[in-house]
Amino acid sequence: MDARDKQLLRSLRLELCTEVLVDGLVIQYLYQEGILTDSHVQEIKSQTTSQRKTMMLLDILPTRGPKAFDAFLDSLQEFPWVKEKLMMKRKEMTVQDPAAVTEIAPCILKTSPTDQQLNKLARRLGPEWEHIVLCLGLSHTDIYRCKVNHPHNLQSQIVAAFVLWRQRLGKKATIQNLQAGLMAEEVDPSVIQYMLG
């Protein structure tokens, strides 16, 4: 999924959870279109409330390839106002010129991110954080440890993983390397800007 669309889903997450009931046609349509697998459907249906079901769907969608966002829009036949809003927001985001993203000074790129910066970064990341830290050289075991050490707090898991990366790589754990990892996972450039802001 396009980084911009991931960002869009994240920015409207709470609103979508209150407006969209995924029990009905939404899941069935996404399943029919091959966006969701059997196990995804089961995982979503196993959630206890409709809001949790929608959240689960919103966690899964960004990992389902380039067609996922458009298929999601198509699935919103019962919610034309939500579809309208998503399409409007998407247009607004496209209008913003990507060249307007400010360049990061080379002296900053060579420094290691501070705890405060890692905290800000963790606030903006979702389920894609695991792929990012794998890109940066951590192992699945490292990720598992971070999850076990902070079982109920996703942000703490993410911060712990980045702190571990920084400890392990020392001077090589630069903002430049971090940015490369984020870009490899198609994280929106605004996330880095926010972290450094």
mmCIF file with all atom_site columns, N, CA and C in Angstrom, residues 111-184:
data_model
loop_
_atom_site.group_PDB
_atom_site.id
_atom_site.type_symbol
_atom_site.label_atom_id
_atom_site.label_alt_id
_atom_site.label_comp_id
_atom_site.label_asym_id
_atom_site.label_entity_id
_atom_site.label_seq_id
_atom_site.pdbx_PDB_ins_code
_atom_site.Cartn_x
_atom_site.Cartn_y
_atom_site.Cartn_z
_atom_site.occupancy
_atom_site.B_iso_or_equiv
_atom_site.pdbx_formal_charge
_atom_site.auth_seq_id
_atom_site.auth_comp_id
_atom_site.auth_asym_id
_atom_site.auth_atom_id
_atom_site.pdbx_PDB_model_num
ATOM 1   N N  . THR A 1 111 ? 24.103 11.887  13.129 1.00 0.00 ? 111 THR A N  1
ATOM 2   C CA . THR A 1 111 ? 23.969 11.700  14.575 1.00 0.00 ? 111 THR A CA 1
ATOM 3   C C  . THR A 1 111 ? 23.061 10.518  14.883 1.00 0.00 ? 111 THR A C  1
ATOM 4   N N  . SER A 1 112 ? 23.154 10.041  16.120 1.00 0.00 ? 112 SER A N  1
ATOM 5   C CA . SER A 1 112 ? 22.241 8.980   16.567 1.00 0.00 ? 112 SER A CA 1
ATOM 6   C C  . SER A 1 112 ? 20.961 9.633   17.075 1.00 0.00 ? 112 SER A C  1
ATOM 7   N N  . PRO A 1 113 ? 19.811 8.979   16.860 1.00 0.00 ? 113 PRO A N  1
ATOM 8   C CA . PRO A 1 113 ? 18.565 9.550   17.383 1.00 0.00 ? 113 PRO A CA 1
ATOM 9   C C  . PRO A 1 113 ? 18.550 9.516   18.912 1.00 0.00 ? 113 PRO A C  1
ATOM 10  N N  . THR A 1 114 ? 17.995 10.552  19.522 1.00 0.00 ? 114 THR A N  1
ATOM 11  C CA . THR A 1 114 ? 17.905 10.624  20.989 1.00 0.00 ? 114 THR A CA 1
ATOM 12  C C  . THR A 1 114 ? 16.706 9.799   21.462 1.00 0.00 ? 114 THR A C  1
ATOM 13  N N  . ASP A 1 115 ? 16.642 9.555   22.776 1.00 0.00 ? 115 ASP A N  1
ATOM 14  C CA . ASP A 1 115 ? 15.484 8.835   23.335 1.00 0.00 ? 115 ASP A CA 1
ATOM 15  C C  . ASP A 1 115 ? 14.186 9.558   23.008 1.00 0.00 ? 115 ASP A C  1
ATOM 16  N N  . GLN A 1 116 ? 14.239 10.894  23.107 1.00 0.00 ? 116 GLN A N  1
ATOM 17  C CA . GLN A 1 116 ? 13.035 11.690  22.845 1.00 0.00 ? 116 GLN A CA 1
ATOM 18  C C  . GLN A 1 116 ? 12.588 11.502  21.391 1.00 0.00 ? 116 GLN A C  1
ATOM 19  N N  . GLN A 1 117 ? 13.555 11.513  20.464 1.00 0.00 ? 117 GLN A N  1
ATOM 20  C CA . GLN A 1 117 ? 13.221 11.327  19.047 1.00 0.00 ? 117 GLN A CA 1
ATOM 21  C C  . GLN A 1 117 ? 12.648 9.928   18.800 1.00 0.00 ? 117 GLN A C  1
ATOM 22  N N  . LEU A 1 118 ? 13.229 8.928   19.460 1.00 0.00 ? 118 LEU A N  1
ATOM 23  C CA . LEU A 1 118 ? 12.729 7.563   19.280 1.00 0.00 ? 118 LEU A CA 1
ATOM 24  C C  . LEU A 1 118 ? 11.308 7.435   19.825 1.00 0.00 ? 118 LEU A C  1
ATOM 25  N N  . ASN A 1 119 ? 11.032 8.137   20.919 1.00 0.00 ? 119 ASN A N  1
ATOM 26  C CA . ASN A 1 119 ? 9.682  8.147   21.483 1.00 0.00 ? 119 ASN A CA 1
ATOM 27  C C  . ASN A 1 119 ? 8.680  8.748   20.509 1.00 0.00 ? 119 ASN A C  1
ATOM 28  N N  . LYS A 1 120 ? 9.076  9.866   19.889 1.00 0.00 ? 120 LYS A N  1
ATOM 29  C CA . LYS A 1 120 ? 8.189  10.527  18.925 1.00 0.00 ? 120 LYS A CA 1
ATOM 30  C C  . LYS A 1 120 ? 7.958  9.614   17.724 1.00 0.00 ? 120 LYS A C  1
ATOM 31  N N  . LEU A 1 121 ? 9.017  8.954   17.294 1.00 0.00 ? 121 LEU A N  1
ATOM 32  C CA . LEU A 1 121 ? 8.910  8.041   16.156 1.00 0.00 ? 121 LEU A CA 1
ATOM 33  C C  . LEU A 1 121 ? 7.945  6.900   16.483 1.00 0.00 ? 121 LEU A C  1
ATOM 34  N N  . ALA A 1 122 ? 8.090  6.341   17.682 1.00 0.00 ? 122 ALA A N  1
ATOM 35  C CA . ALA A 1 122 ? 7.246  5.217   18.096 1.00 0.00 ? 122 ALA A CA 1
ATOM 36  C C  . ALA A 1 122 ? 5.764  5.597   18.097 1.00 0.00 ? 122 ALA A C  1
ATOM 37  N N  . ARG A 1 123 ? 5.485  6.861   18.431 1.00 0.00 ? 123 ARG A N  1
ATOM 38  C CA . ARG A 1 123 ? 4.086  7.304   18.450 1.00 0.00 ? 123 ARG A CA 1
ATOM 39  C C  . ARG A 1 123 ? 3.460  7.286   17.063 1.00 0.00 ? 123 ARG A C  1
ATOM 40  N N  . ARG A 1 124 ? 4.306  7.429   16.015 1.00 0.00 ? 124 ARG A N  1
ATOM 41  C CA . ARG A 1 124 ? 3.771  7.531   14.658 1.00 0.00 ? 124 ARG A CA 1
ATOM 42  C C  . ARG A 1 124 ? 3.786  6.204   13.898 1.00 0.00 ? 124 ARG A C  1
ATOM 43  N N  . LEU A 1 125 ? 4.402  5.179   14.474 1.00 0.00 ? 125 LEU A N  1
ATOM 44  C CA . LEU A 1 125 ? 4.492  3.909   13.749 1.00 0.00 ? 125 LEU A CA 1
ATOM 45  C C  . LEU A 1 125 ? 3.382  2.956   14.166 1.00 0.00 ? 125 LEU A C  1
ATOM 46  N N  . GLY A 1 126 ? 3.000  2.104   13.233 1.00 0.00 ? 126 GLY A N  1
ATOM 47  C CA . GLY A 1 126 ? 2.008  1.071   13.520 1.00 0.00 ? 126 GLY A CA 1
ATOM 48  C C  . GLY A 1 126 ? 2.666  -0.294  13.411 1.00 0.00 ? 126 GLY A C  1
ATOM 49  N N  . PRO A 1 127 ? 1.921  -1.277  12.922 1.00 0.00 ? 127 PRO A N  1
ATOM 50  C CA . PRO A 1 127 ? 2.432  -2.649  12.866 1.00 0.00 ? 127 PRO A CA 1
ATOM 51  C C  . PRO A 1 127 ? 3.684  -2.807  11.995 1.00 0.00 ? 127 PRO A C  1
ATOM 52  N N  . GLU A 1 128 ? 3.959  -1.803  11.135 1.00 0.00 ? 128 GLU A N  1
ATOM 53  C CA . GLU A 1 128 ? 5.122  -1.931  10.241 1.00 0.00 ? 128 GLU A CA 1
ATOM 54  C C  . GLU A 1 128 ? 6.448  -1.817  10.977 1.00 0.00 ? 128 GLU A C  1
ATOM 55  N N  . TRP A 1 129 ? 6.430  -1.449  12.277 1.00 0.00 ? 129 TRP A N  1
ATOM 56  C CA . TRP A 1 129 ? 7.686  -1.252  13.013 1.00 0.00 ? 129 TRP A CA 1
ATOM 57  C C  . TRP A 1 129 ? 8.570  -2.494  13.001 1.00 0.00 ? 129 TRP A C  1
ATOM 58  N N  . GLU A 1 130 ? 7.950  -3.677  13.015 1.00 0.00 ? 130 GLU A N  1
ATOM 59  C CA . GLU A 1 130 ? 8.758  -4.909  13.066 1.00 0.00 ? 130 GLU A CA 1
ATOM 60  C C  . GLU A 1 130 ? 9.608  -5.045  11.812 1.00 0.00 ? 130 GLU A C  1
ATOM 61  N N  . HIS A 1 131 ? 9.003  -4.750  10.655 1.00 0.00 ? 131 HIS A N  1
ATOM 62  C CA . HIS A 1 131 ? 9.759  -4.850  9.398  1.00 0.00 ? 131 HIS A CA 1
ATOM 63  C C  . HIS A 1 131 ? 10.894 -3.842  9.369  1.00 0.00 ? 131 HIS A C  1
ATOM 64  N N  . ILE A 1 132 ? 10.637 -2.660  9.945  1.00 0.00 ? 132 ILE A N  1
ATOM 65  C CA . ILE A 1 132 ? 11.656 -1.605  9.947  1.00 0.00 ? 132 ILE A CA 1
ATOM 66  C C  . ILE A 1 132 ? 12.865 -2.052  10.767 1.00 0.00 ? 132 ILE A C  1
ATOM 67  N N  . VAL A 1 133 ? 12.628 -2.577  11.989 1.00 0.00 ? 133 VAL A N  1
ATOM 68  C CA . VAL A 1 133 ? 13.782 -2.966  12.814 1.00 0.00 ? 133 VAL A CA 1
ATOM 69  C C  . VAL A 1 133 ? 14.494 -4.187  12.236 1.00 0.00 ? 133 VAL A C  1
ATOM 70  N N  . LEU A 1 134 ? 13.756 -5.042  11.515 1.00 0.00 ? 134 LEU A N  1
ATOM 71  C CA . LEU A 1 134 ? 14.426 -6.153  10.820 1.00 0.00 ? 134 LEU A CA 1
ATOM 72  C C  . LEU A 1 134 ? 15.349 -5.599  9.733  1.00 0.00 ? 134 LEU A C  1
ATOM 73  N N  . CYS A 1 135 ? 14.854 -4.576  9.019  1.00 0.00 ? 135 CYS A N  1
ATOM 74  C CA . CYS A 1 135 ? 15.665 -3.886  7.994  1.00 0.00 ? 135 CYS A CA 1
ATOM 75  C C  . CYS A 1 135 ? 16.940 -3.311  8.599  1.00 0.00 ? 135 CYS A C  1
ATOM 76  N N  . LEU A 1 136 ? 16.818 -2.842  9.837  1.00 0.00 ? 136 LEU A N  1
ATOM 77  C CA . LEU A 1 136 ? 17.946 -2.196  10.505 1.00 0.00 ? 136 LEU A CA 1
ATOM 78  C C  . LEU A 1 136 ? 18.921 -3.206  11.113 1.00 0.00 ? 136 LEU A C  1
ATOM 79  N N  . GLY A 1 137 ? 18.563 -4.495  11.049 1.00 0.00 ? 137 GLY A N  1
ATOM 80  C CA . GLY A 1 137 ? 19.512 -5.508  11.496 1.00 0.00 ? 137 GLY A CA 1
ATOM 81  C C  . GLY A 1 137 ? 19.139 -6.255  12.770 1.00 0.00 ? 137 GLY A C  1
ATOM 82  N N  . LEU A 1 138 ? 17.999 -5.940  13.374 1.00 0.00 ? 138 LEU A N  1
ATOM 83  C CA . LEU A 1 138 ? 17.589 -6.731  14.544 1.00 0.00 ? 138 LEU A CA 1
ATOM 84  C C  . LEU A 1 138 ? 17.006 -8.061  14.064 1.00 0.00 ? 138 LEU A C  1
ATOM 85  N N  . SER A 1 139 ? 16.943 -9.023  14.961 1.00 0.00 ? 139 SER A N  1
ATOM 86  C CA . SER A 1 139 ? 16.428 -10.343 14.597 1.00 0.00 ? 139 SER A CA 1
ATOM 87  C C  . SER A 1 139 ? 14.996 -10.518 15.112 1.00 0.00 ? 139 SER A C  1
ATOM 88  N N  . HIS A 1 140 ? 14.344 -11.587 14.661 1.00 0.00 ? 140 HIS A N  1
ATOM 89  C CA . HIS A 1 140 ? 12.997 -11.907 15.160 1.00 0.00 ? 140 HIS A CA 1
ATOM 90  C C  . HIS A 1 140 ? 13.032 -12.149 16.673 1.00 0.00 ? 140 HIS A C  1
ATOM 91  N N  . THR A 1 141 ? 14.141 -12.725 17.145 1.00 0.00 ? 141 THR A N  1
ATOM 92  C CA . THR A 1 141 ? 14.293 -12.972 18.587 1.00 0.00 ? 141 THR A CA 1
ATOM 93  C C  . THR A 1 141 ? 14.316 -11.655 19.351 1.00 0.00 ? 141 THR A C  1
ATOM 94  N N  . ASP A 1 142 ? 15.029 -10.657 18.788 1.00 0.00 ? 142 ASP A N  1
ATOM 95  C CA . ASP A 1 142 ? 15.079 -9.331  19.422 1.00 0.00 ? 142 ASP A CA 1
ATOM 96  C C  . ASP A 1 142 ? 13.673 -8.747  19.537 1.00 0.00 ? 142 ASP A C  1
ATOM 97  N N  . ILE A 1 143 ? 12.916 -8.860  18.453 1.00 0.00 ? 143 ILE A N  1
ATOM 98  C CA . ILE A 1 143 ? 11.550 -8.319  18.438 1.00 0.00 ? 143 ILE A CA 1
ATOM 99  C C  . ILE A 1 143 ? 10.703 -9.041  19.487 1.00 0.00 ? 143 ILE A C  1
ATOM 100 N N  . TYR A 1 144 ? 10.848 -10.353 19.529 1.00 0.00 ? 144 TYR A N  1
ATOM 101 C CA . TYR A 1 144 ? 10.084 -11.158 20.497 1.00 0.00 ? 144 TYR A CA 1
ATOM 102 C C  . TYR A 1 144 ? 10.399 -10.694 21.922 1.00 0.00 ? 144 TYR A C  1
ATOM 103 N N  . ARG A 1 145 ? 11.690 -10.461 22.195 1.00 0.00 ? 145 ARG A N  1
ATOM 104 C CA . ARG A 1 145 ? 12.097 -10.005 23.524 1.00 0.00 ? 145 ARG A CA 1
ATOM 105 C C  . ARG A 1 145 ? 11.468 -8.662  23.879 1.00 0.00 ? 145 ARG A C  1
ATOM 106 N N  . CYS A 1 146 ? 11.475 -7.741  22.921 1.00 0.00 ? 146 CYS A N  1
ATOM 107 C CA . CYS A 1 146 ? 10.874 -6.410  23.158 1.00 0.00 ? 146 CYS A CA 1
ATOM 108 C C  . CYS A 1 146 ? 9.385  -6.550  23.473 1.00 0.00 ? 146 CYS A C  1
ATOM 109 N N  . LYS A 1 147 ? 8.726  -7.483  22.785 1.00 0.00 ? 147 LYS A N  1
ATOM 110 C CA . LYS A 1 147 ? 7.291  -7.684  23.012 1.00 0.00 ? 147 LYS A CA 1
ATOM 111 C C  . LYS A 1 147 ? 7.037  -8.307  24.389 1.00 0.00 ? 147 LYS A C  1
ATOM 112 N N  . VAL A 1 148 ? 7.875  -9.258  24.757 1.00 0.00 ? 148 VAL A N  1
ATOM 113 C CA . VAL A 1 148 ? 7.715  -9.937  26.053 1.00 0.00 ? 148 VAL A CA 1
ATOM 114 C C  . VAL A 1 148 ? 7.987  -8.958  27.204 1.00 0.00 ? 148 VAL A C  1
ATOM 115 N N  . ASN A 1 149 ? 8.994  -8.103  27.029 1.00 0.00 ? 149 ASN A N  1
ATOM 116 C CA . ASN A 1 149 ? 9.351  -7.150  28.078 1.00 0.00 ? 149 ASN A CA 1
ATOM 117 C C  . ASN A 1 149 ? 8.313  -6.045  28.265 1.00 0.00 ? 149 ASN A C  1
ATOM 118 N N  . HIS A 1 150 ? 7.542  -5.779  27.215 1.00 0.00 ? 150 HIS A N  1
ATOM 119 C CA . HIS A 1 150 ? 6.517  -4.716  27.285 1.00 0.00 ? 150 HIS A CA 1
ATOM 120 C C  . HIS A 1 150 ? 5.212  -5.248  26.689 1.00 0.00 ? 150 HIS A C  1
ATOM 121 N N  . PRO A 1 151 ? 4.585  -6.238  27.351 1.00 0.00 ? 151 PRO A N  1
ATOM 122 C CA . PRO A 1 151 ? 3.473  -6.956  26.725 1.00 0.00 ? 151 PRO A CA 1
ATOM 123 C C  . PRO A 1 151 ? 2.242  -6.112  26.407 1.00 0.00 ? 151 PRO A C  1
ATOM 124 N N  . HIS A 1 152 ? 2.010  -5.036  27.155 1.00 0.00 ? 152 HIS A N  1
ATOM 125 C CA . HIS A 1 152 ? 0.746  -4.319  26.963 1.00 0.00 ? 152 HIS A CA 1
ATOM 126 C C  . HIS A 1 152 ? 0.908  -2.941  26.358 1.00 0.00 ? 152 HIS A C  1
ATOM 127 N N  . ASN A 1 153 ? 2.122  -2.629  25.897 1.00 0.00 ? 153 ASN A N  1
ATOM 128 C CA . ASN A 1 153 ? 2.326  -1.277  25.395 1.00 0.00 ? 153 ASN A CA 1
ATOM 129 C C  . ASN A 1 153 ? 3.138  -1.309  24.105 1.00 0.00 ? 153 ASN A C  1
ATOM 130 N N  . LEU A 1 154 ? 2.434  -1.115  22.995 1.00 0.00 ? 154 LEU A N  1
ATOM 131 C CA . LEU A 1 154 ? 3.077  -1.169  21.679 1.00 0.00 ? 154 LEU A CA 1
ATOM 132 C C  . LEU A 1 154 ? 4.181  -0.125  21.563 1.00 0.00 ? 154 LEU A C  1
ATOM 133 N N  . GLN A 1 155 ? 3.912  1.078   22.050 1.00 0.00 ? 155 GLN A N  1
ATOM 134 C CA . GLN A 1 155 ? 4.909  2.142   21.929 1.00 0.00 ? 155 GLN A CA 1
ATOM 135 C C  . GLN A 1 155 ? 6.202  1.774   22.662 1.00 0.00 ? 155 GLN A C  1
ATOM 136 N N  . SER A 1 156 ? 6.066  1.183   23.849 1.00 0.00 ? 156 SER A N  1
ATOM 137 C CA . SER A 1 156 ? 7.263  0.772   24.606 1.00 0.00 ? 156 SER A CA 1
ATOM 138 C C  . SER A 1 156 ? 8.026  -0.326  23.863 1.00 0.00 ? 156 SER A C  1
ATOM 139 N N  . GLN A 1 157 ? 7.300  -1.234  23.212 1.00 0.00 ? 157 GLN A N  1
ATOM 140 C CA . GLN A 1 157 ? 7.951  -2.296  22.421 1.00 0.00 ? 157 GLN A CA 1
ATOM 141 C C  . GLN A 1 157 ? 8.795  -1.667  21.311 1.00 0.00 ? 157 GLN A C  1
ATOM 142 N N  . ILE A 1 158 ? 8.196  -0.682  20.634 1.00 0.00 ? 158 ILE A N  1
ATOM 143 C CA . ILE A 1 158 ? 8.880  -0.037  19.507 1.00 0.00 ? 158 ILE A CA 1
ATOM 144 C C  . ILE A 1 158 ? 10.118 0.715   20.007 1.00 0.00 ? 158 ILE A C  1
ATOM 145 N N  . VAL A 1 159 ? 9.946  1.494   21.075 1.00 0.00 ? 159 VAL A N  1
ATOM 146 C CA . VAL A 1 159 ? 11.082 2.251   21.624 1.00 0.00 ? 159 VAL A CA 1
ATOM 147 C C  . VAL A 1 159 ? 12.190 1.288   22.046 1.00 0.00 ? 159 VAL A C  1
ATOM 148 N N  . ALA A 1 160 ? 11.819 0.209   22.739 1.00 0.00 ? 160 ALA A N  1
ATOM 149 C CA . ALA A 1 160 ? 12.817 -0.769  23.200 1.00 0.00 ? 160 ALA A CA 1
ATOM 150 C C  . ALA A 1 160 ? 13.611 -1.338  22.022 1.00 0.00 ? 160 ALA A C  1
ATOM 151 N N  . ALA A 1 161 ? 12.902 -1.617  20.919 1.00 0.00 ? 161 ALA A N  1
ATOM 152 C CA . ALA A 1 161 ? 13.575 -2.179  19.737 1.00 0.00 ? 161 ALA A CA 1
ATOM 153 C C  . ALA A 1 161 ? 14.568 -1.184  19.147 1.00 0.00 ? 161 ALA A C  1
ATOM 154 N N  . PHE A 1 162 ? 14.158 0.088   19.044 1.00 0.00 ? 162 PHE A N  1
ATOM 155 C CA . PHE A 1 162 ? 15.064 1.095   18.480 1.00 0.00 ? 162 PHE A CA 1
ATOM 156 C C  . PHE A 1 162 ? 16.239 1.388   19.414 1.00 0.00 ? 162 PHE A C  1
ATOM 157 N N  . VAL A 1 163 ? 15.992 1.359   20.719 1.00 0.00 ? 163 VAL A N  1
ATOM 158 C CA . VAL A 1 163 ? 17.083 1.570   21.682 1.00 0.00 ? 163 VAL A CA 1
ATOM 159 C C  . VAL A 1 163 ? 18.098 0.427   21.557 1.00 0.00 ? 163 VAL A C  1
ATOM 160 N N  . LEU A 1 164 ? 17.583 -0.797  21.423 1.00 0.00 ? 164 LEU A N  1
ATOM 161 C CA . LEU A 1 164 ? 18.454 -1.964  21.247 1.00 0.00 ? 164 LEU A CA 1
ATOM 162 C C  . LEU A 1 164 ? 19.293 -1.816  19.981 1.00 0.00 ? 164 LEU A C  1
ATOM 163 N N  . TRP A 1 165 ? 18.661 -1.371  18.909 1.00 0.00 ? 165 TRP A N  1
ATOM 164 C CA . TRP A 1 165 ? 19.366 -1.138  17.637 1.00 0.00 ? 165 TRP A CA 1
ATOM 165 C C  . TRP A 1 165 ? 20.487 -0.119  17.842 1.00 0.00 ? 165 TRP A C  1
ATOM 166 N N  . ARG A 1 166 ? 20.177 0.954   18.576 1.00 0.00 ? 166 ARG A N  1
ATOM 167 C CA . ARG A 1 166 ? 21.157 2.022   18.810 1.00 0.00 ? 166 ARG A CA 1
ATOM 168 C C  . ARG A 1 166 ? 22.330 1.505   19.646 1.00 0.00 ? 166 ARG A C  1
ATOM 169 N N  . GLN A 1 167 ? 22.020 0.704   20.683 1.00 0.00 ? 167 GLN A N  1
ATOM 170 C CA . GLN A 1 167 ? 23.091 0.142   21.527 1.00 0.00 ? 167 GLN A CA 1
ATOM 171 C C  . GLN A 1 167 ? 23.987 -0.788  20.714 1.00 0.00 ? 167 GLN A C  1
ATOM 172 N N  . ARG A 1 168 ? 23.344 -1.609  19.886 1.00 0.00 ? 168 ARG A N  1
ATOM 173 C CA . ARG A 1 168 ? 24.087 -2.629  19.165 1.00 0.00 ? 168 ARG A CA 1
ATOM 174 C C  . ARG A 1 168 ? 24.995 -2.034  18.088 1.00 0.00 ? 168 ARG A C  1
ATOM 175 N N  . LEU A 1 169 ? 24.494 -1.006  17.392 1.00 0.00 ? 169 LEU A N  1
ATOM 176 C CA . LEU A 1 169 ? 25.272 -0.456  16.282 1.00 0.00 ? 169 LEU A CA 1
ATOM 177 C C  . LEU A 1 169 ? 26.181 0.698   16.688 1.00 0.00 ? 169 LEU A C  1
ATOM 178 N N  . GLY A 1 170 ? 25.963 1.230   17.889 1.00 0.00 ? 170 GLY A N  1
ATOM 179 C CA . GLY A 1 170 ? 26.825 2.333   18.347 1.00 0.00 ? 170 GLY A CA 1
ATOM 180 C C  . GLY A 1 170 ? 26.783 3.512   17.395 1.00 0.00 ? 170 GLY A C  1
ATOM 181 N N  . LYS A 1 171 ? 27.980 3.948   16.946 1.00 0.00 ? 171 LYS A N  1
ATOM 182 C CA . LYS A 1 171 ? 28.066 5.131   16.083 1.00 0.00 ? 171 LYS A CA 1
ATOM 183 C C  . LYS A 1 171 ? 27.403 4.918   14.721 1.00 0.00 ? 171 LYS A C  1
ATOM 184 N N  . LYS A 1 172 ? 27.217 3.671   14.347 1.00 0.00 ? 172 LYS A N  1
ATOM 185 C CA . LYS A 1 172 ? 26.585 3.404   13.042 1.00 0.00 ? 172 LYS A CA 1
ATOM 186 C C  . LYS A 1 172 ? 25.066 3.544   13.099 1.00 0.00 ? 172 LYS A C  1
ATOM 187 N N  . ALA A 1 173 ? 24.508 3.661   14.306 1.00 0.00 ? 173 ALA A N  1
ATOM 188 C CA . ALA A 1 173 ? 23.052 3.819   14.452 1.00 0.00 ? 173 ALA A CA 1
ATOM 189 C C  . ALA A 1 173 ? 22.690 5.285   14.236 1.00 0.00 ? 173 ALA A C  1
ATOM 190 N N  . THR A 1 174 ? 22.729 5.699   12.972 1.00 0.00 ? 174 THR A N  1
ATOM 191 C CA . THR A 1 174 ? 22.509 7.116   12.673 1.00 0.00 ? 174 THR A CA 1
ATOM 192 C C  . THR A 1 174 ? 21.075 7.355   12.201 1.00 0.00 ? 174 THR A C  1
ATOM 193 N N  . ILE A 1 175 ? 20.711 8.626   12.214 1.00 0.00 ? 175 ILE A N  1
ATOM 194 C CA . ILE A 1 175 ? 19.393 9.013   11.698 1.00 0.00 ? 175 ILE A CA 1
ATOM 195 C C  . ILE A 1 175 ? 19.302 8.666   10.213 1.00 0.00 ? 175 ILE A C  1
ATOM 196 N N  . GLN A 1 176 ? 20.436 8.751   9.515  1.00 0.00 ? 176 GLN A N  1
ATOM 197 C CA . GLN A 1 176 ? 20.457 8.404   8.089  1.00 0.00 ? 176 GLN A CA 1
ATOM 198 C C  . GLN A 1 176 ? 20.076 6.937   7.880  1.00 0.00 ? 176 GLN A C  1
ATOM 199 N N  . ASN A 1 177 ? 20.665 6.026   8.689  1.00 0.00 ? 177 ASN A N  1
ATOM 200 C CA . ASN A 1 177 ? 20.331 4.602   8.583  1.00 0.00 ? 177 ASN A CA 1
ATOM 201 C C  . ASN A 1 177 ? 18.867 4.365   8.927  1.00 0.00 ? 177 ASN A C  1
ATOM 202 N N  . LEU A 1 178 ? 18.414 5.067   9.955  1.00 0.00 ? 178 LEU A N  1
ATOM 203 C CA . LEU A 1 178 ? 17.023 4.942   10.385 1.00 0.00 ? 178 LEU A CA 1
ATOM 204 C C  . LEU A 1 178 ? 16.096 5.393   9.265  1.00 0.00 ? 178 LEU A C  1
ATOM 205 N N  . GLN A 1 179 ? 16.443 6.516   8.645  1.00 0.00 ? 179 GLN A N  1
ATOM 206 C CA . GLN A 1 179 ? 15.631 7.037   7.540  1.00 0.00 ? 179 GLN A CA 1
ATOM 207 C C  . GLN A 1 179 ? 15.590 6.031   6.383  1.00 0.00 ? 179 GLN A C  1
ATOM 208 N N  . ALA A 1 180 ? 16.724 5.410   6.097  1.00 0.00 ? 180 ALA A N  1
ATOM 209 C CA . ALA A 1 180 ? 16.776 4.415   5.014  1.00 0.00 ? 180 ALA A CA 1
ATOM 210 C C  . ALA A 1 180 ? 15.847 3.240   5.332  1.00 0.00 ? 180 ALA A C  1
ATOM 211 N N  . GLY A 1 181 ? 15.854 2.802   6.604  1.00 0.00 ? 181 GLY A N  1
ATOM 212 C CA . GLY A 1 181 ? 14.974 1.706   7.027  1.00 0.00 ? 181 GLY A CA 1
ATOM 213 C C  . GLY A 1 181 ? 13.513 2.072   6.889  1.00 0.00 ? 181 GLY A C  1
ATOM 214 N N  . LEU A 1 182 ? 13.178 3.313   7.257  1.00 0.00 ? 182 LEU A N  1
ATOM 215 C CA . LEU A 1 182 ? 11.790 3.778   7.162  1.00 0.00 ? 182 LEU A CA 1
ATOM 216 C C  . LEU A 1 182 ? 11.364 3.873   5.700  1.00 0.00 ? 182 LEU A C  1
ATOM 217 N N  . MET A 1 183 ? 12.271 4.368   4.864  1.00 0.00 ? 183 MET A N  1
ATOM 218 C CA . MET A 1 183 ? 11.926 4.509   3.445  1.00 0.00 ? 183 MET A CA 1
ATOM 219 C C  . MET A 1 183 ? 11.773 3.146   2.778  1.00 0.00 ? 183 MET A C  1
ATOM 220 N N  . ALA A 1 184 ? 12.577 2.191   3.206  1.00 0.00 ? 184 ALA A N  1
ATOM 221 C CA . ALA A 1 184 ? 12.481 0.838   2.647  1.00 0.00 ? 184 ALA A CA 1
ATOM 222 C C  . ALA A 1 184 ? 11.105 0.245   2.920  1.00 0.00 ? 184 ALA A C  1
#
